[in-house]
Amino acid sequence: MPSTPAAERVALACRILGRLGLTREPAGHVSVREPDGRVLIKSRGAGESGLRDATAEDVVWADGDSGVPKEVFIHRALYRARPDIGAVVHIHPLTPVLFSVTGVPLLPLAGAYDPLALRLLRKGIPRYERSVLIADDSLGADLATVMGPADAVIMRGHGITAAGTDLEEAVVNAIKVNEIAELNYRARLLGPPTPLDDADLATFGDPPPHVGRQHYLSAWRQYANE
């Protein structure tokens, strides 16, 4: 098992997602691409810890044979297709799954309330319409094609996959997908929601990279310290 700062960070990411209740224990996995191209990933199998209790000992090399999750093909395909991706999260949050099986759209309902979430929506959150385990290279490639340049994809009757340039961004993107779904779900309980109009949407242009980075790091620190 690798014992590196990156493995510790993957374990912390898992604990954050587990503590927030964003997956069905012990399902879900987080990975990060190292500078040399090798990938570290949360393990699955006998004796594994759930995400809420993950430690660096639960993190393995994705090109190894022991403890690698069956859906490692999600991670491999995205890294292969997107050189800009440095980390990938696959989890099973309930509310996005409900939207995946109803065909109800996720609308941009809030702007200043959560600019990072709105940024995800403006970029697009596509849907992968098969409800299967991504257990081979072909299915992984299909998922990567559907996700395209987006930072997240909703998987029908399954869960979500989110990515980012690094671990902090990938984890926050995954959290934001769930929050977008929660906001849409709760708004519909009160009545037909009204999405932001084009004029308001236009005020949320992409911030300079260093500003966007600061927002992600601020969110990550908050989740990591709770």
Tab-separated table of N, CA and C in Angstrom, residues 23-146:
chain	number	residue	atom	x	y	z
A	23	THR	N	-22.852	8.943	-0.277
A	23	THR	CA	-22.761	7.664	-0.969
A	23	THR	C	-23.309	6.580	-0.076
A	24	ARG	N	-23.609	5.452	-0.683
A	24	ARG	CA	-24.084	4.286	0.079
A	24	ARG	C	-22.858	3.509	0.533
A	25	GLU	N	-22.647	3.469	1.831
A	25	GLU	CA	-21.448	2.799	2.333
A	25	GLU	C	-21.491	1.312	1.993
A	26	PRO	N	-20.320	0.736	1.642
A	26	PRO	CA	-19.028	1.405	1.488
A	26	PRO	C	-18.761	1.840	0.045
A	27	ALA	N	-19.820	1.975	-0.762
A	27	ALA	CA	-19.649	2.246	-2.187
A	27	ALA	C	-19.035	3.616	-2.430
A	28	GLY	N	-18.385	3.738	-3.558
A	28	GLY	CA	-17.788	4.997	-3.971
A	28	GLY	C	-16.277	4.940	-3.927
A	29	HIS	N	-15.653	5.745	-4.779
A	29	HIS	CA	-14.193	5.769	-4.799
A	29	HIS	C	-13.704	7.114	-5.300
A	30	VAL	N	-12.537	7.465	-4.825
A	30	VAL	CA	-11.872	8.717	-5.168
A	30	VAL	C	-10.483	8.369	-5.679
A	31	SER	N	-10.044	9.082	-6.714
A	31	SER	CA	-8.694	8.835	-7.224
A	31	SER	C	-7.996	10.159	-7.511
A	32	VAL	N	-6.670	10.088	-7.570
A	32	VAL	CA	-5.866	11.255	-7.913
A	32	VAL	C	-4.722	10.801	-8.816
A	33	ARG	N	-4.417	11.626	-9.808
A	33	ARG	CA	-3.322	11.304	-10.727
A	33	ARG	C	-2.047	11.971	-10.229
A	34	GLU	N	-1.021	11.179	-10.013
A	34	GLU	CA	0.268	11.682	-9.564
A	34	GLU	C	1.024	12.334	-10.726
A	35	PRO	N	2.029	13.145	-10.442
A	35	PRO	CA	2.791	13.801	-11.515
A	35	PRO	C	3.416	12.829	-12.512
A	36	ASP	N	3.751	11.611	-12.061
A	36	ASP	CA	4.342	10.628	-12.979
A	36	ASP	C	3.300	9.873	-13.792
A	37	GLY	N	2.017	10.215	-13.626
A	37	GLY	CA	0.950	9.579	-14.386
A	37	GLY	C	0.278	8.427	-13.685
A	38	ARG	N	0.881	7.887	-12.637
A	38	ARG	CA	0.232	6.795	-11.900
A	38	ARG	C	-0.946	7.338	-11.097
A	39	VAL	N	-1.908	6.449	-10.830
A	39	VAL	CA	-3.160	6.871	-10.189
A	39	VAL	C	-3.335	6.134	-8.863
A	40	LEU	N	-3.630	6.887	-7.823
A	40	LEU	CA	-3.990	6.344	-6.522
A	40	LEU	C	-5.506	6.362	-6.394
A	41	ILE	N	-6.071	5.283	-5.813
A	41	ILE	CA	-7.525	5.167	-5.737
A	41	ILE	C	-7.943	4.473	-4.448
A	42	LYS	N	-9.085	4.866	-3.923
A	42	LYS	CA	-9.663	4.186	-2.753
A	42	LYS	C	-10.001	2.752	-3.121
A	43	SER	N	-9.584	1.818	-2.265
A	43	SER	CA	-9.748	0.391	-2.565
A	43	SER	C	-11.161	-0.093	-2.265
A	44	ARG	N	-11.480	-1.255	-2.804
A	44	ARG	CA	-12.689	-2.010	-2.478
A	44	ARG	C	-12.268	-3.442	-2.161
A	45	GLY	N	-13.160	-4.171	-1.494
A	45	GLY	CA	-12.867	-5.575	-1.248
A	45	GLY	C	-12.968	-5.937	0.220
A	46	ALA	N	-12.609	-7.182	0.524
A	46	ALA	CA	-12.690	-7.691	1.887
A	46	ALA	C	-11.836	-6.839	2.820
A	47	GLY	N	-12.434	-6.440	3.918
A	47	GLY	CA	-11.704	-5.683	4.916
A	47	GLY	C	-11.593	-4.197	4.642
A	48	GLU	N	-12.211	-3.719	3.565
A	48	GLU	CA	-12.119	-2.298	3.249
A	48	GLU	C	-12.849	-1.452	4.280
A	49	SER	N	-12.435	-0.218	4.389
A	49	SER	CA	-13.162	0.752	5.212
A	49	SER	C	-14.185	1.463	4.350
A	50	GLY	N	-15.300	1.853	4.949
A	50	GLY	CA	-16.225	2.719	4.254
A	50	GLY	C	-15.601	4.087	4.058
A	51	LEU	N	-16.187	4.897	3.209
A	51	LEU	CA	-15.600	6.204	2.941
A	51	LEU	C	-15.455	7.032	4.213
A	52	ARG	N	-16.419	6.930	5.102
A	52	ARG	CA	-16.411	7.745	6.319
A	52	ARG	C	-15.189	7.456	7.192
A	53	ASP	N	-14.652	6.237	7.086
A	53	ASP	CA	-13.544	5.824	7.958
A	53	ASP	C	-12.261	5.539	7.187
A	54	ALA	N	-12.173	5.996	5.960
A	54	ALA	CA	-11.023	5.672	5.124
A	54	ALA	C	-9.732	6.247	5.689
A	55	THR	N	-8.657	5.484	5.540
A	55	THR	CA	-7.314	5.944	5.887
A	55	THR	C	-6.411	5.713	4.683
A	56	ALA	N	-5.180	6.168	4.777
A	56	ALA	CA	-4.233	5.979	3.683
A	56	ALA	C	-4.018	4.501	3.385
A	57	GLU	N	-4.242	3.637	4.360
A	57	GLU	CA	-4.077	2.197	4.137
A	57	GLU	C	-5.142	1.641	3.202
A	58	ASP	N	-6.236	2.389	2.995
A	58	ASP	CA	-7.297	1.967	2.079
A	58	ASP	C	-7.049	2.446	0.646
A	59	VAL	N	-5.943	3.101	0.404
A	59	VAL	CA	-5.638	3.656	-0.912
A	59	VAL	C	-4.606	2.777	-1.597
A	60	VAL	N	-4.876	2.442	-2.868
A	60	VAL	CA	-3.998	1.538	-3.621
A	60	VAL	C	-3.662	2.164	-4.977
A	61	TRP	N	-2.675	1.584	-5.638
A	61	TRP	CA	-2.367	1.997	-7.005
A	61	TRP	C	-3.408	1.429	-7.949
A	62	ALA	N	-3.932	2.260	-8.845
A	62	ALA	CA	-5.002	1.829	-9.753
A	62	ALA	C	-4.534	0.809	-10.774
A	63	ASP	N	-3.224	0.692	-10.993
A	63	ASP	CA	-2.719	-0.307	-11.928
A	63	ASP	C	-2.294	-1.589	-11.218
A	64	GLY	N	-2.657	-1.705	-9.931
A	64	GLY	CA	-2.346	-2.910	-9.188
A	64	GLY	C	-3.450	-3.943	-9.332
A	65	ASP	N	-3.288	-5.060	-8.649
A	65	ASP	CA	-4.259	-6.155	-8.751
A	65	ASP	C	-5.099	-6.308	-7.490
A	66	SER	N	-4.615	-5.831	-6.360
A	66	SER	CA	-5.273	-6.084	-5.088
A	66	SER	C	-6.038	-4.857	-4.620
A	67	GLY	N	-7.351	-5.019	-4.422
A	67	GLY	CA	-8.164	-3.961	-3.853
A	67	GLY	C	-8.641	-2.905	-4.824
A	68	VAL	N	-8.290	-3.029	-6.100
A	68	VAL	CA	-8.728	-2.025	-7.072
A	68	VAL	C	-10.229	-2.200	-7.332
A	69	PRO	N	-11.026	-1.130	-7.238
A	69	PRO	CA	-12.477	-1.272	-7.453
A	69	PRO	C	-12.807	-1.694	-8.880
A	70	LYS	N	-13.943	-2.403	-9.035
A	70	LYS	CA	-14.352	-2.864	-10.363
A	70	LYS	C	-14.534	-1.704	-11.335
A	71	GLU	N	-14.980	-0.566	-10.806
A	71	GLU	CA	-15.241	0.576	-11.680
A	71	GLU	C	-14.036	1.503	-11.825
A	72	VAL	N	-12.856	0.952	-11.659
A	72	VAL	CA	-11.641	1.727	-11.932
A	72	VAL	C	-11.631	2.237	-13.372
A	73	PHE	N	-12.434	1.596	-14.231
A	73	PHE	CA	-12.493	1.997	-15.639
A	73	PHE	C	-13.080	3.394	-15.810
A	74	ILE	N	-13.905	3.851	-14.859
A	74	ILE	CA	-14.369	5.244	-14.878
A	74	ILE	C	-13.163	6.175	-14.828
A	75	HIS	N	-12.302	5.917	-13.879
A	75	HIS	CA	-11.153	6.771	-13.636
A	75	HIS	C	-10.157	6.692	-14.791
A	76	ARG	N	-9.843	5.482	-15.214
A	76	ARG	CA	-8.882	5.315	-16.302
A	76	ARG	C	-9.349	6.033	-17.568
A	77	ALA	N	-10.631	5.908	-17.879
A	77	ALA	CA	-11.148	6.503	-19.117
A	77	ALA	C	-11.086	8.027	-19.070
A	78	LEU	N	-11.440	8.597	-17.929
A	78	LEU	CA	-11.428	10.055	-17.836
A	78	LEU	C	-10.002	10.604	-17.885
A	79	TYR	N	-9.081	9.950	-17.216
A	79	TYR	CA	-7.686	10.404	-17.278
A	79	TYR	C	-7.141	10.274	-18.701
A	80	ARG	N	-7.550	9.214	-19.385
A	80	ARG	CA	-7.080	9.004	-20.754
A	80	ARG	C	-7.647	10.075	-21.691
A	81	ALA	N	-8.921	10.426	-21.483
A	81	ALA	CA	-9.593	11.353	-22.395
A	81	ALA	C	-9.298	12.816	-22.089
A	82	ARG	N	-8.973	13.115	-20.836
A	82	ARG	CA	-8.867	14.510	-20.405
A	82	ARG	C	-7.538	14.763	-19.676
A	83	PRO	N	-6.529	15.240	-20.379
A	83	PRO	CA	-5.253	15.552	-19.715
A	83	PRO	C	-5.388	16.606	-18.621
A	84	ASP	N	-6.462	17.408	-18.667
A	84	ASP	CA	-6.651	18.457	-17.667
A	84	ASP	C	-7.152	17.921	-16.339
A	85	ILE	N	-7.615	16.674	-16.294
A	85	ILE	CA	-8.178	16.109	-15.077
A	85	ILE	C	-7.061	15.550	-14.196
A	86	GLY	N	-7.089	15.953	-12.915
A	86	GLY	CA	-6.103	15.454	-11.965
A	86	GLY	C	-6.703	14.596	-10.872
A	87	ALA	N	-8.042	14.571	-10.778
A	87	ALA	CA	-8.700	13.775	-9.747
A	87	ALA	C	-10.128	13.463	-10.184
A	88	VAL	N	-10.635	12.314	-9.725
A	88	VAL	CA	-11.976	11.840	-10.106
A	88	VAL	C	-12.682	11.312	-8.856
A	89	VAL	N	-13.974	11.603	-8.757
A	89	VAL	CA	-14.822	11.130	-7.658
A	89	VAL	C	-16.016	10.402	-8.258
A	90	HIS	N	-16.299	9.192	-7.774
A	90	HIS	CA	-17.533	8.485	-8.147
A	90	HIS	C	-18.257	8.096	-6.873
A	91	ILE	N	-19.482	8.616	-6.703
A	91	ILE	CA	-20.275	8.364	-5.500
A	91	ILE	C	-21.739	8.169	-5.882
A	92	HIS	N	-22.554	7.818	-4.879
A	92	HIS	CA	-23.960	7.466	-5.104
A	92	HIS	C	-24.904	8.317	-4.251
A	93	PRO	N	-24.943	9.627	-4.445
A	93	PRO	CA	-25.860	10.460	-3.659
A	93	PRO	C	-27.306	10.283	-4.124
A	94	LEU	N	-28.226	10.156	-3.166
A	94	LEU	CA	-29.608	9.792	-3.490
A	94	LEU	C	-30.325	10.825	-4.358
A	95	THR	N	-30.252	12.119	-3.996
A	95	THR	CA	-31.067	13.100	-4.712
A	95	THR	C	-30.696	13.209	-6.185
A	96	PRO	N	-29.422	13.278	-6.573
A	96	PRO	CA	-29.106	13.249	-8.002
A	96	PRO	C	-29.595	11.985	-8.693
A	97	VAL	N	-29.577	10.845	-7.984
A	97	VAL	CA	-30.083	9.605	-8.586
A	97	VAL	C	-31.579	9.732	-8.879
A	98	LEU	N	-32.337	10.378	-7.972
A	98	LEU	CA	-33.764	10.586	-8.224
A	98	LEU	C	-33.986	11.390	-9.500
A	99	PHE	N	-33.179	12.428	-9.716
A	99	PHE	CA	-33.302	13.206	-10.943
A	99	PHE	C	-32.902	12.370	-12.157
A	100	SER	N	-31.954	11.461	-11.975
A	100	SER	CA	-31.486	10.656	-13.111
A	100	SER	C	-32.555	9.713	-13.636
A	101	VAL	N	-33.485	9.287	-12.775
A	101	VAL	CA	-34.486	8.303	-13.193
A	101	VAL	C	-35.831	8.939	-13.528
A	102	THR	N	-35.963	10.246	-13.324
A	102	THR	CA	-37.232	10.911	-13.640
A	102	THR	C	-37.146	11.769	-14.894
A	103	GLY	N	-35.945	12.114	-15.298
A	103	GLY	CA	-35.803	12.992	-16.447
A	103	GLY	C	-36.083	14.442	-16.134
A	104	VAL	N	-36.304	14.766	-14.858
A	104	VAL	CA	-36.546	16.153	-14.461
A	104	VAL	C	-35.226	16.918	-14.570
A	105	PRO	N	-35.225	18.084	-15.216
A	105	PRO	CA	-33.969	18.810	-15.408
A	105	PRO	C	-33.497	19.509	-14.142
A	106	LEU	N	-32.202	19.662	-14.032
A	106	LEU	CA	-31.609	20.472	-12.975
A	106	LEU	C	-31.522	21.909	-13.483
A	107	LEU	N	-32.244	22.806	-12.844
A	107	LEU	CA	-32.338	24.185	-13.306
A	107	LEU	C	-31.390	25.088	-12.529
A	108	PRO	N	-30.915	26.164	-13.165
A	108	PRO	CA	-30.118	27.161	-12.442
A	108	PRO	C	-31.034	28.061	-11.624
A	109	LEU	N	-31.185	27.738	-10.354
A	109	LEU	CA	-32.157	28.439	-9.509
A	109	LEU	C	-31.530	29.504	-8.624
A	110	ALA	N	-30.224	29.440	-8.408
A	110	ALA	CA	-29.580	30.376	-7.495
A	110	ALA	C	-28.251	30.823	-8.077
A	111	GLY	N	-27.961	32.102	-7.906
A	111	GLY	CA	-26.712	32.637	-8.428
A	111	GLY	C	-25.735	32.952	-7.318
A	112	ALA	N	-25.894	34.104	-6.682
A	112	ALA	CA	-24.980	34.527	-5.626
A	112	ALA	C	-25.011	33.586	-4.427
A	113	TYR	N	-26.078	32.842	-4.267
A	113	TYR	CA	-26.169	31.860	-3.178
A	113	TYR	C	-25.053	30.833	-3.282
A	114	ASP	N	-24.704	30.413	-4.500
A	114	ASP	CA	-23.677	29.377	-4.680
A	114	ASP	C	-23.070	29.484	-6.079
A	115	PRO	N	-22.127	30.412	-6.278
A	115	PRO	CA	-21.555	30.595	-7.617
A	115	PRO	C	-20.835	29.366	-8.164
A	116	LEU	N	-20.210	28.560	-7.288
A	116	LEU	CA	-19.520	27.361	-7.786
A	116	LEU	C	-20.520	26.360	-8.360
A	117	ALA	N	-21.672	26.231	-7.714
A	117	ALA	CA	-22.702	25.335	-8.235
A	117	ALA	C	-23.230	25.852	-9.569
A	118	LEU	N	-23.458	27.159	-9.645
A	118	LEU	CA	-23.945	27.737	-10.894
A	118	LEU	C	-22.917	27.555	-12.012
A	119	ARG	N	-21.654	27.649	-11.662
A	119	ARG	CA	-20.593	27.449	-12.648
A	119	ARG	C	-20.682	26.045	-13.263
A	120	LEU	N	-20.950	25.050	-12.419
A	120	LEU	CA	-21.121	23.680	-12.916
A	120	LEU	C	-22.296	23.585	-13.880
A	121	LEU	N	-23.414	24.190	-13.506
A	121	LEU	CA	-24.600	24.140	-14.349
A	121	LEU	C	-24.381	24.860	-15.676
A	122	ARG	N	-23.703	25.992	-15.641
A	122	ARG	CA	-23.454	26.736	-16.871
A	122	ARG	C	-22.563	25.940	-17.814
A	123	LYS	N	-21.646	25.167	-17.238
A	123	LYS	CA	-20.773	24.335	-18.065
A	123	LYS	C	-21.515	23.109	-18.584
A	124	GLY	N	-22.556	22.692	-17.855
A	124	GLY	CA	-23.363	21.539	-18.265
A	124	GLY	C	-23.090	20.317	-17.414
A	125	ILE	N	-24.160	19.633	-17.014
A	125	ILE	CA	-24.044	18.364	-16.288
A	125	ILE	C	-24.819	17.323	-17.098
A	126	PRO	N	-24.155	16.641	-18.008
A	126	PRO	CA	-24.851	15.675	-18.867
A	126	PRO	C	-25.287	14.437	-18.098
A	127	ARG	N	-26.079	13.602	-18.771
A	127	ARG	CA	-26.578	12.364	-18.171
A	127	ARG	C	-26.097	11.173	-18.977
A	128	TYR	N	-25.603	10.189	-18.267
A	128	TYR	CA	-25.247	8.901	-18.871
A	128	TYR	C	-26.447	7.991	-18.674
A	129	GLU	N	-27.053	7.542	-19.760
A	129	GLU	CA	-28.369	6.921	-19.680
A	129	GLU	C	-28.364	5.421	-19.400
A	130	ARG	N	-27.194	4.814	-19.276
A	130	ARG	CA	-27.169	3.392	-18.922
A	130	ARG	C	-26.999	3.244	-17.417
A	131	SER	N	-27.735	2.287	-16.834
A	131	SER	CA	-27.640	2.030	-15.398
A	131	SER	C	-26.881	0.726	-15.182
A	132	VAL	N	-25.585	0.775	-15.432
A	132	VAL	CA	-24.740	-0.415	-15.356
A	132	VAL	C	-23.455	-0.080	-14.620
A	133	LEU	N	-22.775	-1.118	-14.140
A	133	LEU	CA	-21.438	-0.932	-13.615
A	133	LEU	C	-20.495	-0.617	-14.772
A	134	ILE	N	-19.658	0.359	-14.598
A	134	ILE	CA	-18.676	0.701	-15.634
A	134	ILE	C	-17.477	-0.209	-15.401
A	135	ALA	N	-17.571	-1.407	-15.948
A	135	ALA	CA	-16.639	-2.471	-15.575
A	135	ALA	C	-15.714	-2.911	-16.699
A	136	ASP	N	-15.601	-2.110	-17.762
A	136	ASP	CA	-14.614	-2.413	-18.792
A	136	ASP	C	-14.245	-1.131	-19.534
A	137	ASP	N	-13.234	-1.224	-20.372
A	137	ASP	CA	-12.728	-0.046	-21.069
A	137	ASP	C	-13.767	0.576	-21.987
A	138	SER	N	-14.594	-0.260	-22.627
A	138	SER	CA	-15.587	0.257	-23.560
A	138	SER	C	-16.622	1.126	-22.850
A	139	LEU	N	-17.129	0.643	-21.710
A	139	LEU	CA	-18.107	1.426	-20.951
A	139	LEU	C	-17.462	2.686	-20.378
A	140	GLY	N	-16.216	2.570	-19.945
A	140	GLY	CA	-15.517	3.747	-19.459
A	140	GLY	C	-15.391	4.807	-20.536
A	141	ALA	N	-15.051	4.375	-21.747
A	141	ALA	CA	-14.924	5.319	-22.863
A	141	ALA	C	-16.268	5.954	-23.191
A	142	ASP	N	-17.353	5.164	-23.109
A	142	ASP	CA	-18.694	5.708	-23.359
A	142	ASP	C	-19.023	6.813	-22.353
A	143	LEU	N	-18.730	6.549	-21.077
A	143	LEU	CA	-19.007	7.533	-20.041
A	143	LEU	C	-18.185	8.804	-20.271
A	144	ALA	N	-16.911	8.653	-20.605
A	144	ALA	CA	-16.052	9.803	-20.846
A	144	ALA	C	-16.556	10.623	-22.029
A	145	THR	N	-17.085	9.945	-23.048
A	145	THR	CA	-17.622	10.654	-24.206
A	145	THR	C	-18.847	11.475	-23.823
A	146	VAL	N	-19.735	10.885	-23.018
A	146	VAL	CA	-20.934	11.606	-22.576
A	146	VAL	C	-20.549	12.801	-21.704
